[in-house]
Amino acid sequence: MKDLVEMMEKYVFQTYARQPIVIVEGRGAVVRDMDGREYIDCIAGIAVNNVGHCHPKVVSAIKKQAELLIHTSNMYYTEPQARLAEKIAKITPMDRVFFCNSGTEAVEAALKLARRASGKTDFIAADGSFHGRSMGALSVTSKEEYRKPFEPLIPGVTFVPYDDAGAIDDAITPKTAAVILESIQGEGGVRIPSDDYLKTVRDICDDTNTLLIIDEVQTGFGRTGKWFGFEHWGVEPDIMTMAKALGSGFPIGAMAAREEMAQKFQRGDHASTFGGSPLACAAALGTISALEDGLIKQSEKSGDYFIKRLNGLKHDYIREVRGKGLMIGMELNMSGDAIVDKARGRGVLLNCISGTVLRFVPPLVITREQIDKVVEVLG
Ligand SMILES: *Cc1c(COP(=O)(O)O)cnc(C)c1O
């Protein structure tokens, strides 16, 4: 293990703060390290392994497709892309899909489409937002420490306080192409908006002819107890982004839009060599099929149970527990780093975001017994 860690420290860019274990295997909600130690995984590859590590449907879909055809480019038609596009159109309120390879790329595609479709240039994003690290996605990501070293970013982006619809109303100008929001802020610390927020923003966007982009990269595919986060508030975006859990870890992202919007992206306006490859689409079809085996409902129920159990922990340093489905944050009045390290030592993987928020985004297949174990360790 020491050799592998040293190799990565020597040869890989040092842009990540890694926890000191080498993971070699995963099943369901459990991963195993090189020394054979097992951990209950409350991170799930950052809300990616929703159907559990190495779900049989995902593994067999990848194996079968890998033996048939891995890649062709978008110069040709393929069956997995056809079937996945139809599936996404059915499980979202959107009509058409553009395939790419990550959440960041999905956001880039959404920003480009918004400019193309509206003929306008500017964007409004929220404080605490996270939409990715490429120049466009970073331009609508609020965190100063991520942005500052790479300025100038794209111009015309205004940040407004999160969960304040009036601030969006005030910020919209005749140049505003779109408002971009996460339905529940993820990296910003699992921030859940007030019940009327997204609905009011939707109305404001309609009244001012502004597009609404909802970034479902982290909240999608059952994470919050619904297929997509915006369903909690009965709101539909004009453009949406997906990635993280879509391929269970096989890289795939998607940007989807309603028909009128999608028609504005013309031949040559956007492209990706790998986007929607047969193998990536097969992994996503396997994932969606696994989710359809009752996992969305299970996320809601297990999330309610997990939140109830976490709320039962009474400690001075716990400020609040909040979440929807299995997207849960525990806000502390101190740094969570020491707890993350101690929990790992006792077989539970967690992380701490925004400095003081412990994040719980386990595979949706996590059992009651595993949740009990996590709560016991935290206690
Ligand atoms: C993770 C995330 C992204 C970026 O996705 P990558 O796959 O890391 O490029 C974008 N938006 C949200 C809401 C995310 O959580």
XYZ file of C-alpha atoms and ligand atoms in Angstrom:
394
model
C 0.000 0.000 0.000
C 2.826 2.377 0.909
C 4.365 1.900 -2.549
C 1.131 2.734 -4.328
C 0.589 5.844 -2.240
C 4.165 6.946 -2.925
C 3.739 6.358 -6.668
C 0.625 8.479 -6.784
C 2.246 11.195 -4.708
C 5.162 11.186 -7.104
C 3.484 10.871 -10.505
C -0.044 12.258 -10.182
C -0.814 15.987 -10.016
C -1.295 16.862 -6.372
C -4.680 18.505 -6.834
C -6.655 16.228 -4.492
C -6.686 15.783 -0.720
C -6.902 11.989 -0.531
C -7.747 9.882 2.488
C -4.938 7.348 3.135
C -6.503 4.054 2.054
C -6.230 2.091 -1.184
C -9.639 0.760 -2.174
C -9.587 -2.451 -4.198
C -13.125 -3.818 -4.157
C -16.749 -2.797 -3.637
C -20.110 -4.547 -3.261
C -23.384 -2.786 -2.476
C -22.678 -0.175 0.204
C -19.363 -1.704 1.322
C -15.827 -1.197 0.015
C -12.691 -3.106 0.983
C -9.129 -1.816 1.161
C -5.825 -3.531 0.343
C -5.443 -4.802 3.878
C -8.857 -6.468 3.757
C -10.548 -3.880 5.985
C -14.181 -3.162 5.146
C -15.912 0.203 5.221
C -19.534 1.290 4.951
C -19.346 3.780 2.119
C -21.330 6.933 2.900
C -19.745 8.795 -0.015
C -20.451 6.385 -2.898
C -17.820 7.975 -5.126
C -19.455 11.377 -4.468
C -23.097 10.425 -5.057
C -22.172 8.225 -8.014
C -22.642 4.601 -6.945
C -26.384 5.020 -6.324
C -27.230 1.414 -7.230
C -24.365 0.106 -5.102
C -20.835 -0.899 -6.024
C -20.618 -3.421 -8.868
C -24.384 -3.894 -9.201
C -24.909 -7.100 -11.237
C -27.071 -5.299 -13.823
C -24.389 -2.679 -14.419
C -21.537 -5.192 -14.499
C -23.297 -7.464 -16.964
C -24.384 -4.538 -19.194
C -20.769 -3.318 -19.381
C -19.367 -6.822 -19.982
C -21.823 -7.614 -22.761
C -21.362 -4.291 -24.529
C -17.565 -4.352 -24.152
C -17.445 -7.604 -26.108
C -19.678 -6.214 -28.850
C -18.660 -2.602 -29.506
C -16.953 -0.022 -27.290
C -16.815 3.143 -29.385
C -17.829 4.423 -32.804
C -18.029 8.251 -32.446
C -21.185 10.202 -33.236
C -20.633 9.834 -36.966
C -22.908 6.775 -36.754
C -26.045 5.538 -35.001
C -25.891 2.988 -32.177
C -28.532 1.021 -30.313
C -27.437 1.829 -26.714
C -27.540 5.594 -27.400
C -30.973 5.320 -29.028
C -32.366 3.351 -26.081
C -30.793 5.598 -23.439
C -31.996 8.820 -25.081
C -35.552 7.457 -25.195
C -35.284 6.344 -21.561
C -34.055 9.767 -20.368
C -36.842 11.486 -22.306
C -39.294 9.226 -20.428
C -37.950 9.714 -16.883
C -37.450 13.502 -17.206
C -39.805 16.264 -18.436
C -37.345 16.854 -21.300
C -37.649 15.888 -24.971
C -34.093 15.614 -26.268
C -30.676 14.703 -24.909
C -27.084 15.660 -25.698
C -24.529 13.156 -24.370
C -21.144 14.042 -22.925
C -18.759 12.570 -20.358
C -19.094 14.438 -17.060
C -21.155 16.866 -15.038
C -18.915 19.756 -16.000
C -19.392 19.025 -19.680
C -23.153 18.811 -19.208
C -23.079 22.287 -17.621
C -20.918 23.624 -20.492
C -23.437 22.286 -22.987
C -26.312 23.836 -21.016
C -24.638 27.273 -20.925
C -23.897 27.164 -24.653
C -27.445 26.057 -25.455
C -28.878 28.829 -23.264
C -26.897 31.449 -25.178
C -27.808 29.927 -28.528
C -31.486 29.516 -27.723
C -31.996 32.930 -26.118
C -29.671 35.042 -28.224
C -28.629 36.583 -24.889
C -25.313 36.314 -23.059
C -25.603 36.619 -19.281
C -26.201 34.182 -16.435
C -27.414 34.322 -12.856
C -26.114 31.753 -10.356
C -26.395 31.328 -6.607
C -23.942 31.826 -3.780
C -22.789 28.389 -2.630
C -23.277 26.902 -6.111
C -21.052 24.235 -7.620
C -21.297 23.459 -11.333
C -17.797 22.259 -12.252
C -14.257 23.472 -12.897
C -13.906 24.190 -16.628
C -13.868 27.864 -17.604
C -17.609 28.073 -18.327
C -18.793 25.880 -15.446
C -16.365 27.598 -13.084
C -17.788 30.951 -14.132
C -21.139 29.974 -12.568
C -19.509 28.301 -9.538
C -19.410 30.670 -6.602
C -16.459 29.572 -4.486
C -13.856 32.341 -4.516
C -10.977 29.973 -3.821
C -11.787 27.886 -6.942
C -12.290 30.955 -9.166
C -9.676 33.509 -8.191
C -6.506 31.859 -9.613
C -8.154 31.396 -13.019
C -9.714 34.769 -13.697
C -10.735 36.305 -16.005
C -13.656 33.882 -16.347
C -16.582 34.401 -18.722
C -18.165 37.806 -18.228
C -21.788 38.552 -17.424
C -22.334 36.230 -14.460
C -24.148 37.617 -11.411
C -24.264 35.756 -8.101
C -27.265 36.179 -5.836
C -27.979 34.821 -2.332
C -29.319 31.252 -2.436
C -32.978 30.689 -1.546
C -33.908 34.315 -2.276
C -36.168 34.511 -5.341
C -36.492 38.300 -5.042
C -32.737 38.632 -5.554
C -33.054 36.775 -8.861
C -35.917 39.032 -9.926
C -33.761 42.078 -9.167
C -30.710 40.672 -10.976
C -32.431 39.801 -14.278
C -31.635 42.241 -17.085
C -32.532 42.249 -20.822
C -29.188 40.452 -21.343
C -29.911 37.542 -18.996
C -29.966 34.262 -20.914
C -30.557 31.917 -17.986
C -30.688 31.309 -14.283
C -28.721 28.213 -13.259
C -29.447 26.456 -9.945
C -28.989 23.101 -8.251
C -32.344 21.823 -6.942
C -30.537 21.084 -3.669
C -27.027 22.521 -3.326
C -24.550 19.675 -2.949
C -20.958 20.857 -2.589
C -22.275 24.044 -0.978
C -23.237 21.937 2.064
C -26.492 20.059 1.288
C -28.615 23.242 1.269
C -32.323 22.589 0.762
C -34.326 25.578 -0.477
C -37.596 26.776 1.097
C -40.722 25.150 -0.310
C -41.736 28.036 -2.577
C -38.254 28.959 -3.876
C -37.971 27.002 -7.127
C -41.624 27.609 -7.987
C -41.218 31.364 -7.553
C -37.991 31.323 -9.599
C -39.844 29.389 -12.324
C -42.560 32.069 -12.404
C -40.006 34.889 -12.519
C -38.200 33.170 -15.398
C -41.483 32.736 -17.297
C -42.470 36.377 -16.748
C -39.112 37.704 -17.918
C -38.499 35.249 -20.754
C -35.422 33.861 -18.976
C -34.380 30.218 -19.240
C -34.144 28.069 -16.117
C -31.299 25.541 -16.044
C -31.484 23.042 -13.188
C -28.263 21.178 -12.463
C -29.265 17.659 -11.364
C -25.739 16.256 -11.581
C -25.630 15.380 -7.871
C -29.352 15.256 -7.027
C -30.381 12.992 -9.920
C -31.193 9.304 -10.233
C -32.894 8.674 -6.926
C -30.396 10.422 -4.690
C -33.050 12.579 -2.997
C -35.875 10.008 -3.001
C -37.234 11.098 -6.401
C -35.790 10.556 -9.849
C -34.743 14.233 -9.880
C -34.580 16.857 -7.165
C -36.894 19.401 -8.799
C -39.769 16.894 -8.569
C -40.016 17.681 -4.824
C -41.353 21.119 -5.719
C -43.341 20.365 -8.880
C -41.066 22.534 -11.020
C -39.736 21.799 -14.500
C -36.590 23.370 -15.947
C -36.062 24.402 -19.560
C -32.667 22.726 -19.613
C -31.269 20.152 -17.182
C -27.927 18.500 -16.565
C -27.140 14.981 -15.346
C -24.000 12.941 -14.699
C -22.632 11.454 -11.438
C -24.936 8.450 -10.832
C -26.033 8.087 -14.462
C -23.331 5.562 -15.388
C -22.614 4.176 -11.902
C -19.057 5.447 -12.286
C -18.643 4.771 -15.988
C -18.090 8.337 -17.246
C -21.215 9.755 -18.876
C -23.027 13.069 -18.636
C -26.128 14.406 -20.330
C -27.766 17.744 -20.997
C -31.458 17.597 -21.832
C -33.940 20.217 -22.954
C -37.479 20.753 -24.102
C -38.112 20.518 -27.833
C -38.282 24.278 -28.642
C -34.952 24.737 -26.934
C -33.293 21.663 -28.384
C -34.177 22.785 -31.906
C -31.919 25.822 -31.413
C -28.782 23.663 -31.157
C -27.938 23.099 -34.790
C -25.632 20.708 -36.580
C -22.065 21.581 -35.591
C -23.014 23.768 -32.608
C -21.653 21.292 -30.098
C -19.987 17.871 -30.129
C -18.045 15.256 -28.205
C -15.890 12.408 -29.520
C -16.729 10.038 -26.669
C -20.177 11.424 -25.784
C -22.865 8.741 -25.689
C -20.509 5.865 -26.588
C -22.133 2.435 -26.753
C -20.276 1.316 -23.637
C -21.170 4.408 -21.576
C -24.814 4.192 -22.653
C -24.941 0.485 -21.800
C -23.625 1.274 -18.298
C -26.315 3.950 -17.925
C -29.091 1.647 -19.170
C -27.949 -0.982 -16.640
C -27.977 1.682 -13.911
C -31.466 2.950 -14.741
C -32.794 -0.592 -14.906
C -31.338 -1.264 -11.430
C -32.914 1.957 -10.097
C -36.273 0.816 -11.469
C -36.151 -2.170 -9.104
C -37.618 -0.012 -6.317
C -34.483 1.952 -5.414
C -36.061 5.416 -5.690
C -38.661 4.584 -3.026
C -35.971 2.879 -0.954
C -33.871 6.051 -1.065
C -36.795 8.036 0.353
C -37.499 5.525 3.127
C -33.885 4.851 4.090
C -33.214 8.594 4.006
C -36.073 9.286 6.417
C -34.746 6.574 8.727
C -31.134 7.797 8.495
C -32.138 11.420 9.227
C -34.274 10.309 12.182
C -31.396 8.270 13.613
C -28.887 11.110 13.097
C -31.286 13.510 14.802
C -31.265 11.123 17.757
C -27.576 11.893 18.303
C -27.469 14.681 20.844
C -24.179 16.531 21.027
C -23.203 20.130 21.541
C -21.271 20.184 18.307
C -24.230 19.152 16.092
C -26.009 22.233 14.811
C -28.439 20.670 12.338
C -29.191 17.524 10.345
C -30.897 18.113 6.998
C -31.552 16.108 3.870
C -33.906 14.582 1.365
C -33.717 10.889 0.570
C -30.123 9.764 0.931
C -28.603 13.201 0.387
C -27.909 14.218 3.953
C -25.757 16.836 5.649
C -24.898 17.191 9.319
C -23.863 20.744 10.078
C -21.420 21.024 12.967
C -20.249 24.041 14.872
C -16.668 22.907 14.317
C -14.555 21.364 11.555
C -15.605 17.819 10.652
C -12.151 16.639 9.549
C -11.245 14.826 12.776
C -14.579 12.983 12.729
C -13.978 11.874 9.132
C -10.600 10.391 10.126
C -11.915 8.702 13.260
C -14.948 7.277 11.441
C -12.687 5.816 8.761
C -10.659 4.132 11.483
C -13.894 2.521 12.647
C -15.076 1.392 9.218
C -17.178 4.287 7.931
C -16.287 6.515 4.947
C -17.571 10.087 5.074
C -16.386 13.477 3.982
C -16.697 17.004 5.178
C -17.773 19.774 2.811
C -17.851 23.515 3.274
C -15.618 23.026 6.321
C -18.320 22.082 8.806
C -20.845 19.828 7.045
C -20.504 16.045 7.242
C -21.924 14.593 4.044
C -23.824 11.301 3.839
C -24.572 10.167 0.272
C -24.371 6.353 0.514
C -25.467 3.881 -2.146
C -29.278 3.744 -2.141
C -29.025 0.018 -1.338
C -27.587 0.721 2.123
C -29.389 -1.460 4.692
C -30.928 -0.451 8.038
C -28.198 -2.439 9.806
C -25.526 -0.506 7.934
C -27.219 2.806 8.775
C -27.389 1.727 12.433
C -23.670 0.917 12.351
C -22.836 4.347 10.897
C -24.916 6.090 13.580
C -23.294 3.964 16.302
C -19.804 4.886 15.068
C -20.726 8.574 14.950
C -22.113 8.348 18.469
C -20.132 17.140 -9.258
C -20.969 18.232 -9.815
C -20.668 18.822 -11.059
C -19.428 18.485 -11.837
O -19.450 17.163 -12.286
P -18.084 16.439 -12.774
O -18.572 15.104 -13.249
O -17.179 16.380 -11.595
O -17.531 17.244 -13.884
C -21.560 19.760 -11.561
N -22.663 20.111 -10.883
C -22.971 19.574 -9.693
C -24.231 19.982 -8.992
C -22.130 18.629 -9.104
O -22.420 18.113 -7.910
